[in-house]
Amino acid sequence: MSARDEYRYARLSWPEVNEAVELGKVVLLPTGSTEQHGPHLPLDTDAFLCESVCLEAGRRAPDRVLVLPPVPYGLNLHHMDFPGTVHIEPETFVAFCLDVAKSVAYHGFEKLLIVNGHGSNAPLVELVARKTVLQTRSLCAAVSYLQLALEAFGRVRDTSVTAHADELETSLYLYLAAERVRMDRAVAGEDVRGRYLSSDSTPDYPVRFSDVWSRWTRTGVHGDPTSASAEKGRVAFEAAVTGLLELVEEWRSWPVGERSDQHSRPPEHPIRW
Ligand SMILES: [Zn+2]
């Protein structure tokens, strides 16, 4: 085993980390949640699905990918009325993930990718990526693995809503670990919808809004998991892994340019951000 064959960041020894930097590996940080996912899915759904996609990408391209241990918690206060949910304050989440990203940048990795599996983390991981770019010499971007699967899933899906504990997430879990899915308890759920607003704004709504979930659902499901299947999950999983690997290739060849100062007078260097 060498740095070229190992795709799990934490399995490397420190000399192998130097080798991995030389190989120009892209470092993936999976982010998820520990959160209610209806009566039929485990609390680890977001974290497990997201890490599974990242690890499979690593298995297929161990010479180009390194997968960090995942962050299994996220912004979840809006789910707190459902037992089991763990909430991390957004400021804490951003600070924690930024420290992870800066540590990786410190050791010389130039390309970081936050792979997110929990919708409410989306604005936060984008912020972490921006802050990493502005505070280090490395480049960091953020992506939702679900976005990478949507086009392919669109060809096999039976229901239209992509939200939470829905046809997509349930299909993925059925494909990866069917024994942990209680399909006999799966029920469909719908949020309150207006023209501009919905109480759990899915991407097709122009206004971003997320109400406290217990105000509009008793099951914690948004979408319809009853038509989920392992085969649909296989299609979505394959598309997510393939898309992630294509993204890794693009990211690896993305140039890290030099900054150039355009001031006619020397800038005010004592001012630091
Ligand atoms: Zn989820």
PDB file of C-alpha atoms and ligand atoms in Angstrom:
ATOM      1  CA  MET A   1       0.000   0.000   0.000  1.00  0.00           C
ATOM      2  CA  SER A   2       1.235   3.477  -0.890  1.00  0.00           C
ATOM      3  CA  ALA A   3      -0.223   6.946  -1.178  1.00  0.00           C
ATOM      4  CA  ARG A   4      -1.111   6.104  -4.789  1.00  0.00           C
ATOM      5  CA  ASP A   5      -3.397   3.228  -3.682  1.00  0.00           C
ATOM      6  CA  GLU A   6      -4.924   4.656  -0.499  1.00  0.00           C
ATOM      7  CA  TYR A   7      -7.947   6.903  -0.956  1.00  0.00           C
ATOM      8  CA  ARG A   8      -8.830   7.317   2.746  1.00  0.00           C
ATOM      9  CA  TYR A   9      -7.080  10.404   4.130  1.00  0.00           C
ATOM     10  CA  ALA A  10      -6.848   9.148   7.694  1.00  0.00           C
ATOM     11  CA  ARG A  11      -5.243   5.841   6.652  1.00  0.00           C
ATOM     12  CA  LEU A  12      -2.122   7.611   5.381  1.00  0.00           C
ATOM     13  CA  SER A  13       1.009   8.019   7.481  1.00  0.00           C
ATOM     14  CA  TRP A  14       2.624  11.459   7.455  1.00  0.00           C
ATOM     15  CA  PRO A  15       5.319  10.601   4.855  1.00  0.00           C
ATOM     16  CA  GLU A  16       2.512   9.283   2.644  1.00  0.00           C
ATOM     17  CA  VAL A  17       0.700  12.600   3.021  1.00  0.00           C
ATOM     18  CA  ASN A  18       3.699  14.261   1.374  1.00  0.00           C
ATOM     19  CA  GLU A  19       3.440  11.726  -1.472  1.00  0.00           C
ATOM     20  CA  ALA A  20      -0.286  12.388  -1.812  1.00  0.00           C
ATOM     21  CA  VAL A  21       0.393  16.133  -2.123  1.00  0.00           C
ATOM     22  CA  GLU A  22       2.949  15.415  -4.874  1.00  0.00           C
ATOM     23  CA  LEU A  23       0.358  13.302  -6.694  1.00  0.00           C
ATOM     24  CA  GLY A  24      -1.935  16.349  -6.791  1.00  0.00           C
ATOM     25  CA  LYS A  25      -4.789  14.491  -5.157  1.00  0.00           C
ATOM     26  CA  VAL A  26      -8.138  16.198  -4.698  1.00  0.00           C
ATOM     27  CA  VAL A  27      -9.224  16.045  -1.046  1.00  0.00           C
ATOM     28  CA  LEU A  28     -12.934  15.397  -0.507  1.00  0.00           C
ATOM     29  CA  LEU A  29     -14.716  16.409   2.703  1.00  0.00           C
ATOM     30  CA  PRO A  30     -18.097  14.642   2.999  1.00  0.00           C
ATOM     31  CA  THR A  31     -20.638  16.612   5.055  1.00  0.00           C
ATOM     32  CA  GLY A  32     -23.967  15.223   6.188  1.00  0.00           C
ATOM     33  CA  SER A  33     -26.269  15.276   9.176  1.00  0.00           C
ATOM     34  CA  THR A  34     -27.600  13.151  11.997  1.00  0.00           C
ATOM     35  CA  GLU A  35     -31.239  13.958  11.478  1.00  0.00           C
ATOM     36  CA  GLN A  36     -34.690  12.445  11.372  1.00  0.00           C
ATOM     37  CA  HIS A  37     -35.501  11.003   7.943  1.00  0.00           C
ATOM     38  CA  GLY A  38     -39.101   9.947   8.420  1.00  0.00           C
ATOM     39  CA  PRO A  39     -40.234   6.727  10.077  1.00  0.00           C
ATOM     40  CA  HIS A  40     -38.535   4.531   7.467  1.00  0.00           C
ATOM     41  CA  LEU A  41     -34.909   5.753   7.186  1.00  0.00           C
ATOM     42  CA  PRO A  42     -32.102   5.890   9.788  1.00  0.00           C
ATOM     43  CA  LEU A  43     -30.794   9.133  11.247  1.00  0.00           C
ATOM     44  CA  ASP A  44     -27.504   8.677   9.397  1.00  0.00           C
ATOM     45  CA  THR A  45     -29.078   8.911   5.925  1.00  0.00           C
ATOM     46  CA  ASP A  46     -27.373  12.115   4.728  1.00  0.00           C
ATOM     47  CA  ALA A  47     -23.981  11.236   6.187  1.00  0.00           C
ATOM     48  CA  PHE A  48     -24.031   7.592   5.067  1.00  0.00           C
ATOM     49  CA  LEU A  49     -25.177   8.249   1.493  1.00  0.00           C
ATOM     50  CA  CYS A  50     -22.763  11.125   0.968  1.00  0.00           C
ATOM     51  CA  GLU A  51     -19.757   9.286   2.404  1.00  0.00           C
ATOM     52  CA  SER A  52     -20.628   6.185   0.356  1.00  0.00           C
ATOM     53  CA  VAL A  53     -20.508   8.216  -2.878  1.00  0.00           C
ATOM     54  CA  CYS A  54     -17.151   9.756  -1.891  1.00  0.00           C
ATOM     55  CA  LEU A  55     -15.600   6.426  -0.867  1.00  0.00           C
ATOM     56  CA  GLU A  56     -16.697   4.751  -4.100  1.00  0.00           C
ATOM     57  CA  ALA A  57     -15.147   7.602  -6.098  1.00  0.00           C
ATOM     58  CA  GLY A  58     -11.964   7.027  -4.092  1.00  0.00           C
ATOM     59  CA  ARG A  59     -12.028   3.280  -4.744  1.00  0.00           C
ATOM     60  CA  ARG A  60     -12.248   3.920  -8.493  1.00  0.00           C
ATOM     61  CA  ALA A  61      -9.562   6.631  -8.567  1.00  0.00           C
ATOM     62  CA  PRO A  62      -7.279   6.103  -5.552  1.00  0.00           C
ATOM     63  CA  ASP A  63      -4.378   7.879  -7.299  1.00  0.00           C
ATOM     64  CA  ARG A  64      -6.432  11.095  -7.665  1.00  0.00           C
ATOM     65  CA  VAL A  65      -8.783  11.176  -4.658  1.00  0.00           C
ATOM     66  CA  LEU A  66      -8.413  11.362  -0.869  1.00  0.00           C
ATOM     67  CA  VAL A  67     -11.536  11.183   1.298  1.00  0.00           C
ATOM     68  CA  LEU A  68     -11.443  12.883   4.697  1.00  0.00           C
ATOM     69  CA  PRO A  69     -13.378  11.472   7.654  1.00  0.00           C
ATOM     70  CA  PRO A  70     -16.902  12.894   7.237  1.00  0.00           C
ATOM     71  CA  VAL A  71     -18.587  15.644   9.230  1.00  0.00           C
ATOM     72  CA  PRO A  72     -21.741  13.798  10.345  1.00  0.00           C
ATOM     73  CA  TYR A  73     -23.593  16.807  11.849  1.00  0.00           C
ATOM     74  CA  GLY A  74     -25.157  19.938  10.409  1.00  0.00           C
ATOM     75  CA  LEU A  75     -27.679  22.766  10.750  1.00  0.00           C
ATOM     76  CA  ASN A  76     -30.782  20.943  11.974  1.00  0.00           C
ATOM     77  CA  LEU A  77     -32.683  22.994  14.553  1.00  0.00           C
ATOM     78  CA  HIS A  78     -35.745  23.003  12.270  1.00  0.00           C
ATOM     79  CA  HIS A  79     -35.961  19.191  12.695  1.00  0.00           C
ATOM     80  CA  MET A  80     -35.478  19.218  16.468  1.00  0.00           C
ATOM     81  CA  ASP A  81     -39.099  18.322  17.294  1.00  0.00           C
ATOM     82  CA  PHE A  82     -38.346  14.877  15.841  1.00  0.00           C
ATOM     83  CA  PRO A  83     -36.397  12.660  18.258  1.00  0.00           C
ATOM     84  CA  GLY A  84     -32.776  11.855  17.506  1.00  0.00           C
ATOM     85  CA  THR A  85     -31.873  14.924  15.453  1.00  0.00           C
ATOM     86  CA  VAL A  86     -28.538  16.555  16.347  1.00  0.00           C
ATOM     87  CA  HIS A  87     -28.155  20.277  15.670  1.00  0.00           C
ATOM     88  CA  ILE A  88     -24.932  22.217  15.180  1.00  0.00           C
ATOM     89  CA  GLU A  89     -25.120  26.012  15.132  1.00  0.00           C
ATOM     90  CA  PRO A  90     -24.268  27.321  11.643  1.00  0.00           C
ATOM     91  CA  GLU A  91     -21.411  29.472  12.979  1.00  0.00           C
ATOM     92  CA  THR A  92     -19.913  26.412  14.694  1.00  0.00           C
ATOM     93  CA  PHE A  93     -20.315  24.290  11.568  1.00  0.00           C
ATOM     94  CA  VAL A  94     -18.659  26.888   9.327  1.00  0.00           C
ATOM     95  CA  ALA A  95     -15.804  27.441  11.791  1.00  0.00           C
ATOM     96  CA  PHE A  96     -15.230  23.691  12.237  1.00  0.00           C
ATOM     97  CA  CYS A  97     -15.243  22.860   8.516  1.00  0.00           C
ATOM     98  CA  LEU A  98     -13.055  25.870   7.744  1.00  0.00           C
ATOM     99  CA  ASP A  99     -10.482  24.666  10.268  1.00  0.00           C
ATOM    100  CA  VAL A 100     -10.476  21.238   8.586  1.00  0.00           C
ATOM    101  CA  ALA A 101     -10.050  22.833   5.158  1.00  0.00           C
ATOM    102  CA  LYS A 102      -7.269  25.164   6.350  1.00  0.00           C
ATOM    103  CA  SER A 103      -5.409  22.231   7.930  1.00  0.00           C
ATOM    104  CA  VAL A 104      -5.518  20.330   4.632  1.00  0.00           C
ATOM    105  CA  ALA A 105      -4.399  23.458   2.752  1.00  0.00           C
ATOM    106  CA  TYR A 106      -1.569  23.958   5.258  1.00  0.00           C
ATOM    107  CA  HIS A 107      -0.064  20.585   4.334  1.00  0.00           C
ATOM    108  CA  GLY A 108       0.045  21.568   0.671  1.00  0.00           C
ATOM    109  CA  PHE A 109      -3.052  20.096  -0.960  1.00  0.00           C
ATOM    110  CA  GLU A 110      -4.172  22.639  -3.549  1.00  0.00           C
ATOM    111  CA  LYS A 111      -7.615  21.294  -4.452  1.00  0.00           C
ATOM    112  CA  LEU A 112     -10.336  20.665  -1.884  1.00  0.00           C
ATOM    113  CA  LEU A 113     -13.910  19.690  -2.572  1.00  0.00           C
ATOM    114  CA  ILE A 114     -16.654  19.703   0.033  1.00  0.00           C
ATOM    115  CA  VAL A 115     -19.210  17.063  -0.961  1.00  0.00           C
ATOM    116  CA  ASN A 116     -22.447  17.799   0.836  1.00  0.00           C
ATOM    117  CA  GLY A 117     -25.366  15.476   1.549  1.00  0.00           C
ATOM    118  CA  HIS A 118     -27.589  17.680   3.729  1.00  0.00           C
ATOM    119  CA  GLY A 119     -29.618  20.440   2.072  1.00  0.00           C
ATOM    120  CA  SER A 120     -29.501  22.866   4.995  1.00  0.00           C
ATOM    121  CA  ASN A 121     -25.690  22.760   4.950  1.00  0.00           C
ATOM    122  CA  ALA A 122     -25.618  24.030   1.351  1.00  0.00           C
ATOM    123  CA  PRO A 123     -25.188  27.769   2.030  1.00  0.00           C
ATOM    124  CA  LEU A 124     -22.724  26.947   4.807  1.00  0.00           C
ATOM    125  CA  VAL A 125     -20.398  24.729   2.769  1.00  0.00           C
ATOM    126  CA  GLU A 126     -20.395  27.336   0.011  1.00  0.00           C
ATOM    127  CA  LEU A 127     -19.264  29.859   2.608  1.00  0.00           C
ATOM    128  CA  VAL A 128     -16.550  27.480   3.851  1.00  0.00           C
ATOM    129  CA  ALA A 129     -15.309  27.041   0.284  1.00  0.00           C
ATOM    130  CA  ARG A 130     -15.176  30.803  -0.289  1.00  0.00           C
ATOM    131  CA  LYS A 131     -13.422  31.456   3.005  1.00  0.00           C
ATOM    132  CA  THR A 132     -10.850  28.763   2.254  1.00  0.00           C
ATOM    133  CA  VAL A 133     -10.084  30.338  -1.119  1.00  0.00           C
ATOM    134  CA  LEU A 134      -9.719  33.777   0.476  1.00  0.00           C
ATOM    135  CA  GLN A 135      -7.655  32.675   3.478  1.00  0.00           C
ATOM    136  CA  THR A 136      -5.292  30.099   1.934  1.00  0.00           C
ATOM    137  CA  ARG A 137      -3.394  29.535  -1.299  1.00  0.00           C
ATOM    138  CA  SER A 138      -5.524  26.456  -2.015  1.00  0.00           C
ATOM    139  CA  LEU A 139      -8.758  26.252  -3.966  1.00  0.00           C
ATOM    140  CA  CYS A 140     -11.900  24.859  -2.358  1.00  0.00           C
ATOM    141  CA  ALA A 141     -15.304  24.274  -3.972  1.00  0.00           C
ATOM    142  CA  ALA A 142     -18.543  22.758  -2.696  1.00  0.00           C
ATOM    143  CA  VAL A 143     -21.012  20.440  -4.418  1.00  0.00           C
ATOM    144  CA  SER A 144     -24.154  18.528  -3.503  1.00  0.00           C
ATOM    145  CA  TYR A 145     -23.737  14.879  -4.534  1.00  0.00           C
ATOM    146  CA  LEU A 146     -27.510  14.769  -5.138  1.00  0.00           C
ATOM    147  CA  GLN A 147     -27.188  17.431  -7.847  1.00  0.00           C
ATOM    148  CA  LEU A 148     -24.782  15.127  -9.676  1.00  0.00           C
ATOM    149  CA  ALA A 149     -27.402  12.348  -9.663  1.00  0.00           C
ATOM    150  CA  LEU A 150     -30.532  14.307 -10.600  1.00  0.00           C
ATOM    151  CA  GLU A 151     -30.326  14.090 -14.386  1.00  0.00           C
ATOM    152  CA  ALA A 152     -29.935  10.296 -14.437  1.00  0.00           C
ATOM    153  CA  PHE A 153     -32.468   9.842 -11.655  1.00  0.00           C
ATOM    154  CA  GLY A 154     -34.930  11.929 -13.693  1.00  0.00           C
ATOM    155  CA  ARG A 155     -35.064   9.104 -16.258  1.00  0.00           C
ATOM    156  CA  VAL A 156     -36.188   6.461 -13.723  1.00  0.00           C
ATOM    157  CA  ARG A 157     -38.135   8.373 -11.095  1.00  0.00           C
ATOM    158  CA  ASP A 158     -41.910   8.072 -10.604  1.00  0.00           C
ATOM    159  CA  THR A 159     -42.468  11.116  -8.369  1.00  0.00           C
ATOM    160  CA  SER A 160     -41.475  14.729  -8.919  1.00  0.00           C
ATOM    161  CA  VAL A 161     -40.349  16.118  -5.552  1.00  0.00           C
ATOM    162  CA  THR A 162     -36.694  15.919  -4.512  1.00  0.00           C
ATOM    163  CA  ALA A 163     -36.521  17.007  -0.898  1.00  0.00           C
ATOM    164  CA  HIS A 164     -36.111  14.824   2.170  1.00  0.00           C
ATOM    165  CA  ALA A 165     -36.503  11.095   2.915  1.00  0.00           C
ATOM    166  CA  ASP A 166     -38.008  11.026  -0.572  1.00  0.00           C
ATOM    167  CA  GLU A 167     -37.885   8.669  -3.554  1.00  0.00           C
ATOM    168  CA  LEU A 168     -34.242   9.543  -4.280  1.00  0.00           C
ATOM    169  CA  GLU A 169     -32.729   9.207  -0.802  1.00  0.00           C
ATOM    170  CA  THR A 170     -34.774   6.101  -0.059  1.00  0.00           C
ATOM    171  CA  SER A 171     -33.739   4.469  -3.351  1.00  0.00           C
ATOM    172  CA  LEU A 172     -30.081   5.187  -2.622  1.00  0.00           C
ATOM    173  CA  TYR A 173     -30.352   3.677   0.849  1.00  0.00           C
ATOM    174  CA  LEU A 174     -32.175   0.632  -0.542  1.00  0.00           C
ATOM    175  CA  TYR A 175     -29.342   0.128  -3.020  1.00  0.00           C
ATOM    176  CA  LEU A 176     -26.562   0.486  -0.436  1.00  0.00           C
ATOM    177  CA  ALA A 177     -28.068  -1.145   2.687  1.00  0.00           C
ATOM    178  CA  ALA A 178     -31.660  -2.338   2.169  1.00  0.00           C
ATOM    179  CA  GLU A 179     -31.680  -4.154   5.514  1.00  0.00           C
ATOM    180  CA  ARG A 180     -31.690  -0.785   7.311  1.00  0.00           C
ATOM    181  CA  VAL A 181     -34.726   0.641   5.459  1.00  0.00           C
ATOM    182  CA  ARG A 182     -38.204   0.050   6.977  1.00  0.00           C
ATOM    183  CA  MET A 183     -40.174   0.210   3.719  1.00  0.00           C
ATOM    184  CA  ASP A 184     -43.338  -0.949   5.517  1.00  0.00           C
ATOM    185  CA  ARG A 185     -43.289   2.392   7.363  1.00  0.00           C
ATOM    186  CA  ALA A 186     -42.633   4.594   4.310  1.00  0.00           C
ATOM    187  CA  VAL A 187     -45.245   7.305   3.746  1.00  0.00           C
ATOM    188  CA  ALA A 188     -45.503  10.251   1.343  1.00  0.00           C
ATOM    189  CA  GLY A 189     -45.419  13.814   2.675  1.00  0.00           C
ATOM    190  CA  GLU A 190     -46.043  17.243   1.195  1.00  0.00           C
ATOM    191  CA  ASP A 191     -45.124  20.731   2.384  1.00  0.00           C
ATOM    192  CA  VAL A 192     -47.221  23.889   2.210  1.00  0.00           C
ATOM    193  CA  ARG A 193     -46.870  25.487  -1.230  1.00  0.00           C
ATOM    194  CA  GLY A 194     -47.565  28.935  -2.581  1.00  0.00           C
ATOM    195  CA  ARG A 195     -46.565  30.558  -5.845  1.00  0.00           C
ATOM    196  CA  TYR A 196     -43.258  31.970  -4.579  1.00  0.00           C
ATOM    197  CA  LEU A 197     -42.836  30.149  -1.295  1.00  0.00           C
ATOM    198  CA  SER A 198     -42.919  26.634   0.023  1.00  0.00           C
ATOM    199  CA  SER A 199     -42.327  25.691   3.644  1.00  0.00           C
ATOM    200  CA  ASP A 200     -39.310  23.556   2.657  1.00  0.00           C
ATOM    201  CA  SER A 201     -38.121  25.453  -0.385  1.00  0.00           C
ATOM    202  CA  THR A 202     -36.926  22.981  -2.983  1.00  0.00           C
ATOM    203  CA  PRO A 203     -34.716  24.400  -5.771  1.00  0.00           C
ATOM    204  CA  ASP A 204     -37.645  25.081  -8.118  1.00  0.00           C
ATOM    205  CA  TYR A 205     -38.898  27.837  -5.777  1.00  0.00           C
ATOM    206  CA  PRO A 206     -37.359  31.300  -6.203  1.00  0.00           C
ATOM    207  CA  VAL A 207     -37.568  32.261  -2.520  1.00  0.00           C
ATOM    208  CA  ARG A 208     -35.328  30.556   0.037  1.00  0.00           C
ATOM    209  CA  PHE A 209     -37.346  29.678   3.130  1.00  0.00           C
ATOM    210  CA  SER A 210     -37.309  26.799   5.588  1.00  0.00           C
ATOM    211  CA  ASP A 211     -39.972  26.667   8.277  1.00  0.00           C
ATOM    212  CA  VAL A 212     -39.736  24.596  11.456  1.00  0.00           C
ATOM    213  CA  TRP A 213     -40.713  21.163  10.184  1.00  0.00           C
ATOM    214  CA  SER A 214     -43.187  20.203  12.905  1.00  0.00           C
ATOM    215  CA  ARG A 215     -45.368  23.146  11.788  1.00  0.00           C
ATOM    216  CA  TRP A 216     -46.241  21.414   8.519  1.00  0.00           C
ATOM    217  CA  THR A 217     -45.453  17.685   8.839  1.00  0.00           C
ATOM    218  CA  ARG A 218     -46.124  14.979  11.389  1.00  0.00           C
ATOM    219  CA  THR A 219     -44.009  12.341   9.595  1.00  0.00           C
ATOM    220  CA  GLY A 220     -40.845  14.289   8.751  1.00  0.00           C
ATOM    221  CA  VAL A 221     -41.070  13.209   5.115  1.00  0.00           C
ATOM    222  CA  HIS A 222     -41.072  15.601   2.153  1.00  0.00           C
ATOM    223  CA  GLY A 223     -41.545  13.726  -1.097  1.00  0.00           C
ATOM    224  CA  ASP A 224     -42.762  10.204  -1.787  1.00  0.00           C
ATOM    225  CA  PRO A 225     -40.537   7.297  -0.738  1.00  0.00           C
ATOM    226  CA  THR A 226     -43.146   4.615  -1.409  1.00  0.00           C
ATOM    227  CA  SER A 227     -42.059   4.149  -5.029  1.00  0.00           C
ATOM    228  CA  ALA A 228     -38.352   3.917  -4.168  1.00  0.00           C
ATOM    229  CA  SER A 229     -36.336   0.910  -5.319  1.00  0.00           C
ATOM    230  CA  ALA A 230     -32.789  -0.398  -5.140  1.00  0.00           C
ATOM    231  CA  GLU A 231     -32.540  -0.300  -8.942  1.00  0.00           C
ATOM    232  CA  LYS A 232     -33.401   3.415  -9.035  1.00  0.00           C
ATOM    233  CA  GLY A 233     -30.845   3.849  -6.280  1.00  0.00           C
ATOM    234  CA  ARG A 234     -28.211   2.093  -8.384  1.00  0.00           C
ATOM    235  CA  VAL A 235     -28.851   4.494 -11.271  1.00  0.00           C
ATOM    236  CA  ALA A 236     -28.582   7.536  -8.979  1.00  0.00           C
ATOM    237  CA  PHE A 237     -25.505   6.228  -7.162  1.00  0.00           C
ATOM    238  CA  GLU A 238     -23.678   5.421 -10.393  1.00  0.00           C
ATOM    239  CA  ALA A 239     -24.452   8.903 -11.767  1.00  0.00           C
ATOM    240  CA  ALA A 240     -23.290  10.589  -8.553  1.00  0.00           C
ATOM    241  CA  VAL A 241     -19.994   8.672  -8.504  1.00  0.00           C
ATOM    242  CA  THR A 242     -19.356   9.169 -12.227  1.00  0.00           C
ATOM    243  CA  GLY A 243     -20.202  12.877 -11.987  1.00  0.00           C
ATOM    244  CA  LEU A 244     -17.990  13.305  -8.950  1.00  0.00           C
ATOM    245  CA  LEU A 245     -15.055  11.679 -10.757  1.00  0.00           C
ATOM    246  CA  GLU A 246     -15.552  13.967 -13.769  1.00  0.00           C
ATOM    247  CA  LEU A 247     -15.634  16.944 -11.422  1.00  0.00           C
ATOM    248  CA  VAL A 248     -12.432  15.739  -9.743  1.00  0.00           C
ATOM    249  CA  GLU A 249     -10.700  15.618 -13.133  1.00  0.00           C
ATOM    250  CA  GLU A 250     -11.793  19.148 -13.994  1.00  0.00           C
ATOM    251  CA  TRP A 251     -10.781  20.377 -10.550  1.00  0.00           C
ATOM    252  CA  ARG A 252      -7.345  18.739 -10.752  1.00  0.00           C
ATOM    253  CA  SER A 253      -6.506  20.597 -13.933  1.00  0.00           C
ATOM    254  CA  TRP A 254      -7.992  23.918 -12.771  1.00  0.00           C
ATOM    255  CA  PRO A 255      -5.196  26.548 -12.697  1.00  0.00           C
ATOM    256  CA  VAL A 256      -4.071  28.101  -9.405  1.00  0.00           C
ATOM    257  CA  GLY A 257      -3.118  31.523 -10.730  1.00  0.00           C
ATOM    258  CA  GLU A 258      -0.906  34.148  -9.130  1.00  0.00           C
ATOM    259  CA  ARG A 259      -2.557  37.238  -7.667  1.00  0.00           C
ATOM    260  CA  SER A 260      -1.448  40.568  -9.105  1.00  0.00           C
ATOM    261  CA  ASP A 261      -1.746  43.864  -7.249  1.00  0.00           C
ATOM    262  CA  GLN A 262      -3.246  46.668  -9.351  1.00  0.00           C
ATOM    263  CA  HIS A 263      -2.927  49.538  -6.839  1.00  0.00           C
ATOM    264  CA  SER A 264      -0.957  52.580  -7.991  1.00  0.00           C
ATOM    265  CA  ARG A 265      -0.059  53.269  -4.337  1.00  0.00           C
ATOM    266  CA  PRO A 266       1.004  50.507  -1.920  1.00  0.00           C
ATOM    267  CA  PRO A 267      -2.142  48.983  -0.344  1.00  0.00           C
ATOM    268  CA  GLU A 268      -2.760  49.381   3.381  1.00  0.00           C
ATOM    269  CA  HIS A 269      -0.990  46.188   4.464  1.00  0.00           C
ATOM    270  CA  PRO A 270      -1.675  46.507   8.193  1.00  0.00           C
ATOM    271  CA  ILE A 271      -5.351  45.897   7.412  1.00  0.00           C
ATOM    272  CA  ARG A 272      -5.898  42.131   7.583  1.00  0.00           C
ATOM    273  CA  TRP A 273      -8.985  39.984   7.104  1.00  0.00           C
TER     274      TRP A 273
HETATM  275 ZN    ZN B   1     -31.491  13.710   3.710  1.00  0.00          ZN
END
